Amino acid sequence: MLAILFEQGSDGRTYFQWLLSGLGWTLTLAFFGWWIAFAIGVTIGVCRTVQNRFVAALARLYVEIFRNIPVLVQMFLWYFVLPELLPKPIGDWVKQMPPPWGAFFPALVCLSFYTAARVAEQVRAGIEALPRGQSEAAAALGLNGRKTHRLVIIPQALRLIIPSLTSEVMGIYKNTSVALTIGLMELTAQARQISEETFKTFAAFAAATVIYLMLALVVYQLMIWIDNAWKIPGTAQAKQKERRSLFARMPERAST
Amino acid sequence: MSRFRTFLLAAATGVLSLASLAHADSPTLDRIKANKSISLGYREASIPFSYLGADQKPIGFSLDLCAKIIERLQADLGVGKLNVNLVAVNSSNRIPLIQNGTVDIECGGTANNKTRQEQVSFSVATFVSQPRWLVQTSSGIRSAADLKGKIVVVTQGSNAVGFAQAISSQGNLGLKIVQAKDHAESFLMLNTGRAEAFLEDDILLAGLRAASPRKDTLAFLPDQYDRIYYGLMFTKGDTGFKTIVDDVLSKMMASGEFTALYNKWFTSPIPPRNEDLDFPMSDALKERVANPSDAVSN
């Protein structure tokens, strides 16, 4: 069934190469999108927990806006609506960006901001999950608010939320498929294109599905490694997670 | 129980072999006769070929042609009035639905070409289209040569993707091709200045332009490319069915009924908004009306 992938497409490349180029855009978008989302997400997440009410309210506003608007709509707003709101010369410059960058950057901004809102909520949850004793002890040691956050609170919170961040990493690269609506030829768009050109719908989407699945497994394994490398030694959580690798055997249960 | 099953099997085989005697070469006719119904595929927004009218019922040029075919089938098959099932199809599923027998005949606006002929069969040409460039008049672009190095838009999955690449490389234009999700979005890209030109079948562009509130700001470029022949689509290799369909269409073309129907949909106001596509019959189609044929060039 997948033999179709090695046939030549209308532009002289094989369909397999189409998928690979789509995969390239998917990965590029997900990779850069993730690091921007992580940076913004941690900042906003911390802002949500600070004493200053104004900052906390702004952070909350950010989260509510970007988390509650469907990502498809956000994509449309960044791509079609934003250039119309900008001053005309800047708007025209944005619109005339050569492809695929004209679609790539709005997609990058859209996915980063959307994912950042989700990451921020998890960072906040991670910070709130820490016992109050941690910040009280830091205060007793004479650390000020900023140092307490930087040295004590945030490092621990981030370690706590690594498992839930795994879902976000998987989420962002699956959400890259939404970028096809603004014309970025990523993996799903290429699969669609192959299906339209050859009418072999099942083969095209089966190949895309397998690639997405393999990516998911790679991300999962990667996050397990990160989780293990950063675990806080001696905690119950760390012990529990010791062997959760995809390839690890299930721990043997003590027989009763 | 098992005897009953054997009986059923024998009965079924008998019916099947009788039916296949009647129309040895047409699974579609067999199916229509056995079910006393025919399934028409229609498009929801393929103006004016096949689209939903004001009351959400499918109407259009192709559906009017199909109505004539149904009249003929009722007379030929002698099964009385056929039930007509209307099935909405889109550009992705229309071919699979023909292949698996869900749809007996597609009454839409589908281009006949050699790749598609490997999957399905087509009637004689009912329309001839050409890919054309639509541009904003304010852009100052007068011909395809002016598009050199500019951003142009085509719709993902349409024939225009390949055409645009060919035009770009043959004319050494270095076009920057953007692919939008659907025609509406491609049209939006043209209107917002994201792209300088939109390449698509002329009739489709005429429809989008007629519906646009700013139709006077949009113009076609004079450049003309390969002809694309549209036809009604049905199961591959079903010669029995094709003979009837082609005969109905050819007779309509000879009698002038076809031209009258064309004028009704293409050069006069049509529902739902009483817009006139103002798209007179091209010389290419006139030639096909004079000599009905399903030949294609690519």
Coordinates of C-alpha atoms in Angstrom, one line a residue:
Chain A
M1 CA 0.0 0.0 0.0
L2 CA 2.8 2.4 0.9
A3 CA 4.5 1.8 -2.5
I4 CA 2.8 5.0 -3.7
L5 CA 5.3 6.9 -1.5
F6 CA 8.1 6.1 -3.8
E7 CA 6.4 7.3 -6.9
Q8 CA 7.3 10.6 -8.4
G9 CA 5.0 13.6 -7.6
S10 CA 4.1 16.5 -9.9
D11 CA 7.2 18.5 -9.0
G12 CA 9.7 15.7 -9.7
R13 CA 10.3 14.7 -6.1
T14 CA 9.0 11.4 -4.7
Y15 CA 6.0 11.6 -2.3
F16 CA 8.3 10.3 0.4
Q17 CA 10.3 13.4 0.0
W18 CA 7.2 15.5 0.2
L19 CA 6.4 13.9 3.6
L20 CA 10.0 14.5 4.7
S21 CA 9.9 18.2 3.8
G22 CA 6.6 18.4 5.7
L23 CA 8.1 16.6 8.6
G24 CA 11.0 19.2 8.5
W25 CA 8.5 22.1 8.9
T26 CA 6.6 20.3 11.6
L27 CA 9.8 19.7 13.6
T28 CA 11.1 23.2 13.1
L29 CA 7.9 24.8 14.1
A30 CA 7.5 22.6 17.1
F31 CA 11.1 23.0 18.3
F32 CA 11.3 26.7 18.2
G33 CA 7.7 27.1 19.2
W34 CA 8.4 25.0 22.3
W35 CA 11.4 27.0 23.6
I36 CA 9.6 30.3 23.1
A37 CA 6.5 28.8 24.8
F38 CA 8.6 27.5 27.7
A39 CA 10.3 30.8 28.3
I40 CA 7.1 32.8 28.2
G41 CA 5.2 30.1 30.1
V42 CA 7.6 30.0 33.0
T43 CA 7.6 33.8 33.2
I44 CA 3.8 34.1 33.2
G45 CA 3.5 31.1 35.5
V46 CA 5.7 32.8 38.1
C47 CA 3.9 36.1 37.6
R48 CA 0.7 34.4 38.5
T49 CA 2.0 33.4 42.0
V50 CA 3.6 36.7 43.0
Q51 CA 2.3 39.0 45.7
N52 CA 1.8 42.0 43.4
R53 CA -1.8 42.0 42.4
F54 CA -1.4 43.9 39.2
V55 CA 1.2 41.6 37.8
A56 CA -0.8 38.5 38.9
A57 CA -3.9 39.9 37.2
L58 CA -2.1 40.6 33.9
A59 CA -0.6 37.1 33.9
R60 CA -4.1 35.7 34.5
L61 CA -5.5 37.8 31.7
Y62 CA -2.8 36.4 29.4
V63 CA -3.6 32.8 30.3
E64 CA -7.4 33.2 30.0
I65 CA -7.1 34.9 26.6
F66 CA -4.6 32.5 25.0
R67 CA -5.9 29.3 26.5
N68 CA -9.6 29.9 25.8
I69 CA -9.5 30.9 22.2
P70 CA -9.4 27.9 19.9
V71 CA -6.0 27.5 18.3
L72 CA -7.5 27.4 14.9
V73 CA -9.1 30.9 15.4
Q74 CA -5.8 32.2 16.9
M75 CA -4.0 31.1 13.8
F76 CA -6.5 32.9 11.6
L77 CA -6.2 36.1 13.7
W78 CA -2.4 36.2 13.6
Y79 CA -2.3 35.5 9.9
F80 CA -5.2 37.5 8.4
V81 CA -6.3 40.0 11.0
L82 CA -3.0 41.2 12.6
P83 CA -1.5 42.7 9.4
E84 CA -4.7 44.7 8.8
L85 CA -4.4 46.2 12.3
L86 CA -0.8 47.2 12.0
P87 CA 0.2 50.5 10.3
K88 CA 0.0 50.0 6.6
P89 CA 3.8 49.9 5.7
I90 CA 4.5 47.3 8.4
G91 CA 1.3 45.4 7.5
D92 CA 2.3 45.3 3.9
W93 CA 5.8 44.2 4.8
V94 CA 4.3 41.3 6.9
K95 CA 2.1 40.3 4.0
Q96 CA 4.8 40.4 1.5
M97 CA 7.1 38.1 3.4
P98 CA 8.2 35.4 1.0
P99 CA 6.7 31.9 1.4
P100 CA 7.0 29.8 3.5
W101 CA 8.1 32.4 6.1
G102 CA 5.0 34.4 5.6
A103 CA 3.0 31.5 7.1
F104 CA 5.8 30.2 9.3
F105 CA 6.2 33.2 11.6
P106 CA 2.5 33.7 12.3
A107 CA 2.2 30.0 13.0
L108 CA 5.2 30.2 15.3
V109 CA 3.8 33.1 17.3
C110 CA 0.4 31.5 17.5
L111 CA 1.6 28.1 18.8
S112 CA 4.1 29.6 21.2
F113 CA 1.6 32.0 22.8
Y114 CA -1.1 29.3 23.0
T115 CA 1.2 26.7 24.4
A116 CA 2.8 29.3 26.8
A117 CA -0.6 29.8 28.4
R118 CA -0.9 26.1 29.1
V119 CA 2.7 25.8 30.4
A120 CA 2.1 28.8 32.6
E121 CA -0.8 27.1 34.4
Q122 CA 1.4 24.0 35.0
V123 CA 4.2 26.1 36.4
R124 CA 1.8 27.8 38.7
A125 CA 0.4 24.4 39.8
G126 CA 4.0 23.2 40.4
I127 CA 4.8 26.3 42.5
E128 CA 1.6 25.9 44.5
A129 CA 2.3 22.2 45.1
L130 CA 5.5 23.0 47.0
P131 CA 5.0 23.0 50.8
R132 CA 5.0 26.5 52.3
G133 CA 8.0 25.4 54.4
Q134 CA 10.2 25.8 51.4
S135 CA 9.7 29.5 51.0
E136 CA 9.6 30.0 54.8
A137 CA 12.9 28.2 55.2
A138 CA 14.4 30.3 52.4
A139 CA 13.2 33.4 54.2
A140 CA 14.7 32.2 57.4
L141 CA 18.0 31.8 55.6
G142 CA 17.8 35.4 54.7
L143 CA 17.0 35.0 50.9
N144 CA 14.8 37.8 49.5
G145 CA 11.8 37.1 47.3
R146 CA 13.6 37.0 44.0
K147 CA 16.4 34.7 45.3
T148 CA 13.8 32.5 46.9
H149 CA 12.1 32.0 43.6
R150 CA 15.3 31.6 41.6
L151 CA 17.1 29.3 43.9
V152 CA 14.5 27.4 45.7
I153 CA 11.0 27.5 44.3
I154 CA 11.3 27.5 40.5
P155 CA 13.9 24.7 40.3
Q156 CA 11.8 22.4 42.4
A157 CA 8.5 23.4 40.7
L158 CA 9.9 22.7 37.2
R159 CA 11.2 19.3 38.2
L160 CA 7.7 18.5 39.6
I161 CA 5.9 19.3 36.4
I162 CA 8.2 17.5 33.9
P163 CA 5.6 14.7 33.4
S164 CA 2.8 17.1 32.6
L165 CA 5.1 19.1 30.3
T166 CA 5.5 15.9 28.3
S167 CA 1.9 16.3 27.2
E168 CA 2.6 19.9 26.2
V169 CA 5.6 19.0 24.1
M170 CA 3.5 16.3 22.4
G171 CA 0.7 18.9 22.1
I172 CA 2.7 21.5 20.4
Y173 CA 3.9 19.3 17.6
K174 CA 0.5 17.9 17.0
N175 CA -0.9 21.4 16.9
T176 CA 1.5 22.3 14.2
S177 CA -0.9 20.6 11.8
V178 CA -3.3 23.6 12.4
A179 CA -0.7 25.7 10.5
L180 CA -1.9 24.0 7.2
T181 CA -4.9 26.3 7.4
I182 CA -2.7 29.3 6.8
G183 CA -0.7 27.6 4.0
L184 CA 2.3 26.1 5.8
M185 CA 3.1 22.8 4.0
E186 CA 3.8 20.8 7.1
L187 CA 3.3 17.0 7.5
T188 CA -0.5 16.9 7.5
A189 CA -0.7 19.3 4.6
Q190 CA 1.7 17.2 2.6
A191 CA -0.3 14.1 3.3
R192 CA -3.4 15.9 2.1
Q193 CA -1.6 17.0 -1.0
I194 CA -0.4 13.5 -1.8
S195 CA -4.0 12.2 -1.2
E196 CA -5.4 14.8 -3.6
E197 CA -2.8 14.1 -6.3
T198 CA -2.9 10.3 -6.2
F199 CA -6.3 9.7 -4.6
K200 CA -4.5 7.1 -2.4
T201 CA -6.0 8.7 0.7
F202 CA -5.3 5.8 3.1
A203 CA -1.7 5.4 2.1
A204 CA -0.9 9.1 2.5
F205 CA -2.6 9.5 5.9
A206 CA -1.3 6.1 7.1
A207 CA 2.3 7.3 6.4
A208 CA 1.6 10.6 8.2
T209 CA 0.0 8.7 11.2
V210 CA 3.0 6.4 11.6
I211 CA 5.4 9.4 11.5
Y212 CA 3.4 11.3 14.1
L213 CA 3.2 8.2 16.3
M214 CA 7.0 7.7 16.1
L215 CA 7.5 11.3 17.0
A216 CA 5.3 10.9 20.0
L217 CA 7.3 7.9 21.2
V218 CA 10.6 9.8 20.7
V219 CA 9.3 12.7 22.7
Y220 CA 8.0 10.4 25.4
Q221 CA 11.4 8.7 25.8
L222 CA 13.2 12.0 25.7
M223 CA 11.1 13.4 28.5
I224 CA 11.6 10.2 30.6
W225 CA 15.3 10.7 30.3
I226 CA 15.1 14.4 31.3
D227 CA 12.8 13.4 34.2
N228 CA 15.3 10.8 35.4
A229 CA 18.3 13.1 35.0
W230 CA 16.7 16.0 36.9
K231 CA 14.9 14.0 39.7
I232 CA 15.6 15.2 43.2
P233 CA 17.5 12.4 44.9
G234 CA 15.9 10.8 47.8
T235 CA 12.3 11.9 47.3
A236 CA 9.5 9.3 47.0
Q237 CA 8.7 10.7 43.6
A238 CA 12.2 10.0 42.3
K239 CA 12.2 6.4 43.5
Q240 CA 8.8 5.8 42.0
K241 CA 10.0 7.0 38.6
E242 CA 13.3 5.2 38.5
R243 CA 12.5 2.8 35.7
R244 CA 9.7 4.2 33.6
S245 CA 11.5 4.1 30.3
L246 CA 9.5 3.0 27.3
F247 CA 11.8 0.0 27.0
A248 CA 12.1 -0.8 30.7
R249 CA 10.5 -3.9 32.0
M250 CA 7.5 -3.5 34.3
P251 CA 8.6 -3.6 37.9
E252 CA 8.0 -7.1 39.3
R253 CA 5.3 -7.1 41.9
A254 CA 6.1 -8.7 45.2
S255 CA 4.1 -11.9 45.3
T256 CA 1.7 -12.3 48.1
Chain B
M1 CA -31.0 -23.7 9.4
S2 CA -28.1 -24.6 7.2
R3 CA -30.5 -25.7 4.5
F4 CA -32.3 -22.4 4.7
R5 CA -28.9 -20.6 4.3
T6 CA -28.1 -22.7 1.3
F7 CA -31.5 -21.8 -0.2
L8 CA -30.8 -18.1 0.4
L9 CA -27.4 -18.4 -1.2
A10 CA -28.9 -20.1 -4.2
A11 CA -31.6 -17.5 -4.5
A12 CA -29.1 -14.7 -4.2
T13 CA -26.9 -16.2 -6.8
G14 CA -29.9 -16.7 -9.1
V15 CA -31.0 -13.1 -8.8
L16 CA -27.4 -11.9 -9.4
S17 CA -26.9 -14.0 -12.5
L18 CA -30.3 -12.8 -13.9
A19 CA -29.4 -9.2 -13.2
S20 CA -26.0 -9.6 -14.8
L21 CA -27.7 -11.1 -17.9
A22 CA -29.8 -8.0 -18.3
H23 CA -26.9 -5.6 -18.3
A24 CA -23.8 -7.7 -18.6
D25 CA -21.5 -4.7 -18.6
S26 CA -23.0 -2.3 -16.2
P27 CA -22.8 -2.7 -12.4
T28 CA -24.3 0.8 -12.0
L29 CA -27.4 0.0 -14.0
D30 CA -27.8 -3.2 -12.1
R31 CA -27.6 -1.4 -8.8
I32 CA -30.1 1.3 -9.8
K33 CA -32.5 -1.3 -11.1
A34 CA -32.2 -3.5 -8.0
N35 CA -32.6 -0.6 -5.5
K36 CA -35.1 1.3 -7.7
S37 CA -33.1 4.3 -6.7
I38 CA -30.2 6.3 -7.9
S39 CA -27.6 8.2 -5.8
L40 CA -26.5 11.6 -7.1
G41 CA -23.4 13.2 -5.7
Y42 CA -23.6 17.0 -5.5
R43 CA -21.3 19.7 -4.3
E44 CA -22.4 22.3 -1.7
A45 CA -20.7 25.3 -3.2
S46 CA -19.7 24.6 -6.8
I47 CA -21.5 27.5 -8.4
P48 CA -23.2 27.2 -10.8
F49 CA -22.7 23.5 -11.4
S50 CA -23.9 22.2 -8.2
Y51 CA -24.6 24.0 -5.0
L52 CA -27.1 24.6 -2.3
G53 CA -29.9 27.1 -3.2
A54 CA -31.8 29.4 -0.9
D55 CA -33.8 26.5 0.7
Q56 CA -30.7 24.3 1.1
K57 CA -31.7 22.1 -1.7
P58 CA -29.0 21.2 -4.3
I59 CA -29.5 23.0 -7.6
G60 CA -27.3 23.8 -10.6
F61 CA -26.3 23.2 -14.2
S62 CA -25.0 19.7 -13.6
L63 CA -28.0 18.7 -11.5
D64 CA -30.3 19.8 -14.4
L65 CA -28.3 17.6 -16.7
C66 CA -28.6 14.7 -14.3
A67 CA -32.4 15.2 -14.1
K68 CA -32.5 14.5 -17.8
I69 CA -30.4 11.4 -17.3
I70 CA -32.8 10.1 -14.6
E71 CA -35.8 10.7 -16.9
R72 CA -34.1 8.5 -19.5
L73 CA -33.1 5.8 -17.0
Q74 CA -36.7 5.6 -15.8
A75 CA -37.8 5.0 -19.4
D76 CA -35.1 2.6 -20.2
L77 CA -35.0 0.4 -17.1
G78 CA -38.8 0.2 -16.9
V79 CA -38.9 0.2 -13.1
G80 CA -41.2 3.2 -12.8
K81 CA -40.1 6.3 -10.8
L82 CA -36.6 6.1 -9.3
N83 CA -36.0 7.3 -5.8
V84 CA -33.3 10.0 -6.0
N85 CA -30.8 10.0 -3.1
L86 CA -28.8 13.2 -2.9
V87 CA -25.3 12.7 -1.4
A88 CA -23.1 15.7 -0.6
V89 CA -19.6 15.1 -1.8
N90 CA -16.4 17.2 -1.6
S91 CA -13.2 17.3 -3.7
S92 CA -11.5 14.8 -1.4
N93 CA -14.2 12.1 -1.1
R94 CA -15.9 12.3 -4.5
I95 CA -13.7 9.7 -6.1
P96 CA -13.7 7.2 -3.2
L97 CA -17.5 7.5 -3.0
I98 CA -17.8 6.7 -6.7
Q99 CA -15.4 3.8 -6.4
N100 CA -17.2 2.2 -3.4
G101 CA -20.6 2.6 -5.1
T102 CA -22.1 5.1 -2.6
V103 CA -22.6 7.5 -5.4
D104 CA -23.9 6.3 -8.8
I105 CA -23.1 9.6 -10.7
E106 CA -21.5 12.8 -9.5
C107 CA -23.3 15.9 -10.8
G108 CA -20.7 18.5 -9.8
G109 CA -18.0 20.3 -11.6
T110 CA -15.2 17.8 -11.9
A111 CA -12.3 18.1 -14.3
N112 CA -11.7 15.0 -16.4
N113 CA -8.0 14.1 -16.8
K114 CA -5.8 11.1 -17.4
T115 CA -4.9 10.6 -13.7
R116 CA -8.5 10.6 -12.7
Q117 CA -9.4 8.2 -15.6
E118 CA -7.3 5.6 -13.8
Q119 CA -9.9 5.7 -11.0
V120 CA -13.2 6.7 -12.5
S121 CA -14.9 7.4 -15.9
F122 CA -16.4 10.6 -17.2
S123 CA -19.2 11.6 -19.6
V124 CA -18.7 13.7 -22.7
A125 CA -17.5 17.2 -21.7
T126 CA -20.2 19.4 -20.2
F127 CA -18.0 22.4 -19.7
V128 CA -14.6 23.7 -20.7
S129 CA -12.5 25.7 -18.3
Q130 CA -9.1 27.2 -18.3
P131 CA -6.9 28.2 -15.5
R132 CA -6.6 32.0 -15.3
W133 CA -5.0 34.5 -13.0
L134 CA -7.2 36.8 -11.0
V135 CA -5.6 40.0 -9.7
Q136 CA -6.5 43.2 -8.0
T137 CA -6.8 45.9 -10.6
S138 CA -5.0 48.3 -8.4
S139 CA -1.8 46.2 -8.5
G140 CA -1.0 47.3 -12.0
I141 CA -0.3 43.8 -13.2
R142 CA -1.4 43.4 -16.8
S143 CA -0.1 40.0 -17.8
A144 CA 1.5 36.9 -16.3
A145 CA 4.9 38.2 -17.2
D146 CA 4.3 41.1 -14.7
L147 CA 4.1 38.4 -11.9
K148 CA 7.8 37.7 -12.0
G149 CA 9.1 37.1 -8.5
K150 CA 5.7 37.9 -7.0
I151 CA 3.8 35.9 -4.4
V152 CA 0.8 34.0 -5.9
V153 CA -1.8 31.8 -4.3
V154 CA -3.3 28.5 -5.2
T155 CA -5.6 26.2 -3.3
Q156 CA -4.1 23.1 -1.6
G157 CA -5.0 19.9 -3.5
S158 CA -6.3 21.6 -6.7
N159 CA -4.9 21.1 -10.2
A160 CA -3.6 24.7 -10.0
V161 CA -0.7 23.7 -7.7
G162 CA 1.0 21.8 -10.6
F163 CA -0.1 24.4 -13.2
A164 CA 1.4 27.3 -11.2
Q165 CA 4.7 25.4 -10.8
A166 CA 4.8 24.7 -14.6
I167 CA 3.9 28.3 -15.5
S168 CA 6.6 29.5 -13.2
S169 CA 9.3 27.3 -14.6
Q170 CA 8.3 27.5 -18.3
G171 CA 8.1 31.3 -18.2
N172 CA 11.1 31.6 -15.9
L173 CA 9.0 33.7 -13.6
G174 CA 10.3 32.5 -10.2
L175 CA 6.9 32.7 -8.7
K176 CA 6.6 32.4 -4.9
I177 CA 3.7 30.0 -4.6
V178 CA 1.6 30.0 -1.4
Q179 CA -1.0 27.3 -0.9
A180 CA -4.1 28.2 1.0
K181 CA -6.5 25.7 2.6
D182 CA -9.5 26.3 0.4
H183 CA -10.8 28.6 -2.4
A184 CA -12.4 31.0 0.1
E185 CA -9.0 31.4 1.9
S186 CA -7.1 31.8 -1.3
F187 CA -9.6 34.5 -2.3
L188 CA -9.1 36.2 1.0
M189 CA -5.3 36.1 0.4
L190 CA -5.8 37.9 -2.9
N191 CA -8.2 40.5 -1.4
T192 CA -5.9 41.3 1.6
G193 CA -2.9 41.7 -0.6
R194 CA -1.1 38.6 0.8
A195 CA -0.8 37.4 -2.7
E196 CA -0.7 39.3 -6.0
A197 CA -2.6 36.8 -8.0
F198 CA -4.8 33.7 -7.6
L199 CA -4.6 30.9 -10.1
E200 CA -7.7 28.7 -10.5
D201 CA -10.2 27.6 -13.1
D202 CA -11.8 30.6 -14.7
I203 CA -15.4 29.6 -13.9
L204 CA -14.6 29.1 -10.2
L205 CA -12.9 32.5 -10.0
A206 CA -15.9 34.1 -11.9
G207 CA -18.2 32.7 -9.2
L208 CA -16.0 34.0 -6.3
R209 CA -15.8 37.3 -8.0
A210 CA -19.5 37.6 -8.7
A211 CA -20.2 36.9 -5.0
S212 CA -17.6 39.4 -3.8
P213 CA -18.8 42.9 -2.6
R214 CA -15.8 44.4 -4.4
K215 CA -16.1 42.7 -7.7
D216 CA -15.0 45.7 -9.7
T217 CA -11.5 45.7 -8.0
L218 CA -10.7 42.3 -9.4
A219 CA -9.7 41.4 -13.0
F220 CA -8.6 38.4 -15.0
L221 CA -5.2 38.4 -16.7
P222 CA -5.4 37.8 -20.5
D223 CA -3.0 34.8 -20.4
Q224 CA -4.7 31.5 -21.3
Y225 CA -3.4 28.0 -20.6
D226 CA -4.5 24.4 -21.2
R227 CA -8.2 23.6 -21.5
I228 CA -9.8 21.6 -18.8
Y229 CA -12.8 19.5 -19.7
Y230 CA -15.5 18.9 -17.0
G231 CA -17.7 15.9 -17.1
L232 CA -20.2 13.9 -15.0
M233 CA -18.3 11.2 -13.1
F234 CA -19.2 7.6 -12.5
T235 CA -17.8 4.1 -12.0
K236 CA -14.7 3.3 -14.1
G237 CA -15.3 1.2 -17.2
D238 CA -19.1 1.1 -16.8
T239 CA -19.7 1.2 -20.6
G240 CA -23.4 0.4 -20.3
F241 CA -24.1 3.3 -18.1
K242 CA -21.7 5.6 -20.0
T243 CA -23.5 4.9 -23.3
I244 CA -26.8 6.1 -21.8
V245 CA -25.4 9.2 -20.1
D246 CA -23.4 10.2 -23.2
D247 CA -26.5 9.6 -25.5
V248 CA -28.7 11.8 -23.3
L249 CA -26.1 14.7 -23.3
S250 CA -25.4 14.4 -27.0
K251 CA -29.1 14.6 -27.9
M252 CA -29.4 17.7 -25.6
M253 CA -26.5 19.3 -27.3
A254 CA -27.9 18.6 -30.8
S255 CA -31.3 19.9 -30.0
G256 CA -30.1 23.2 -28.5
E257 CA -31.5 22.2 -25.1
F258 CA -28.0 22.1 -23.7
T259 CA -27.2 25.7 -24.8
A260 CA -30.5 26.9 -23.3
L261 CA -29.6 25.3 -20.0
Y262 CA -26.1 26.8 -20.2
N263 CA -27.5 30.3 -20.7
K264 CA -29.9 29.7 -17.8
W265 CA -27.0 29.1 -15.4
F266 CA -24.1 31.0 -16.8
T267 CA -25.5 34.2 -18.4
S268 CA -28.5 35.1 -16.4
P269 CA -29.1 35.8 -12.7
I270 CA -29.1 32.7 -10.6
P271 CA -30.2 31.9 -7.0
P272 CA -29.7 32.4 -4.2
R273 CA -28.6 36.1 -4.6
N274 CA -29.6 36.7 -8.2
E275 CA -26.0 37.3 -9.3
D276 CA -25.2 37.0 -13.0
L277 CA -21.9 35.1 -13.6
D278 CA -21.8 36.8 -17.0
F279 CA -19.8 33.9 -18.4
P280 CA -20.8 33.3 -22.1
M281 CA -20.1 30.0 -23.7
S282 CA -16.4 29.7 -24.8
D283 CA -15.4 28.7 -28.3
A284 CA -13.9 25.5 -26.8
L285 CA -17.2 24.5 -25.3
K286 CA -19.1 25.5 -28.5
E287 CA -16.9 23.1 -30.4
R288 CA -17.6 20.3 -27.9
V289 CA -21.4 21.0 -28.2
A290 CA -21.1 20.6 -31.9
N291 CA -19.0 17.4 -31.6
P292 CA -19.6 15.8 -28.2
S293 CA -16.5 14.1 -26.9
D294 CA -14.8 13.0 -23.7
A295 CA -11.3 13.4 -25.1
V296 CA -8.8 15.1 -22.8
S297 CA -5.4 16.5 -23.5
N298 CA -3.6 15.8 -20.3

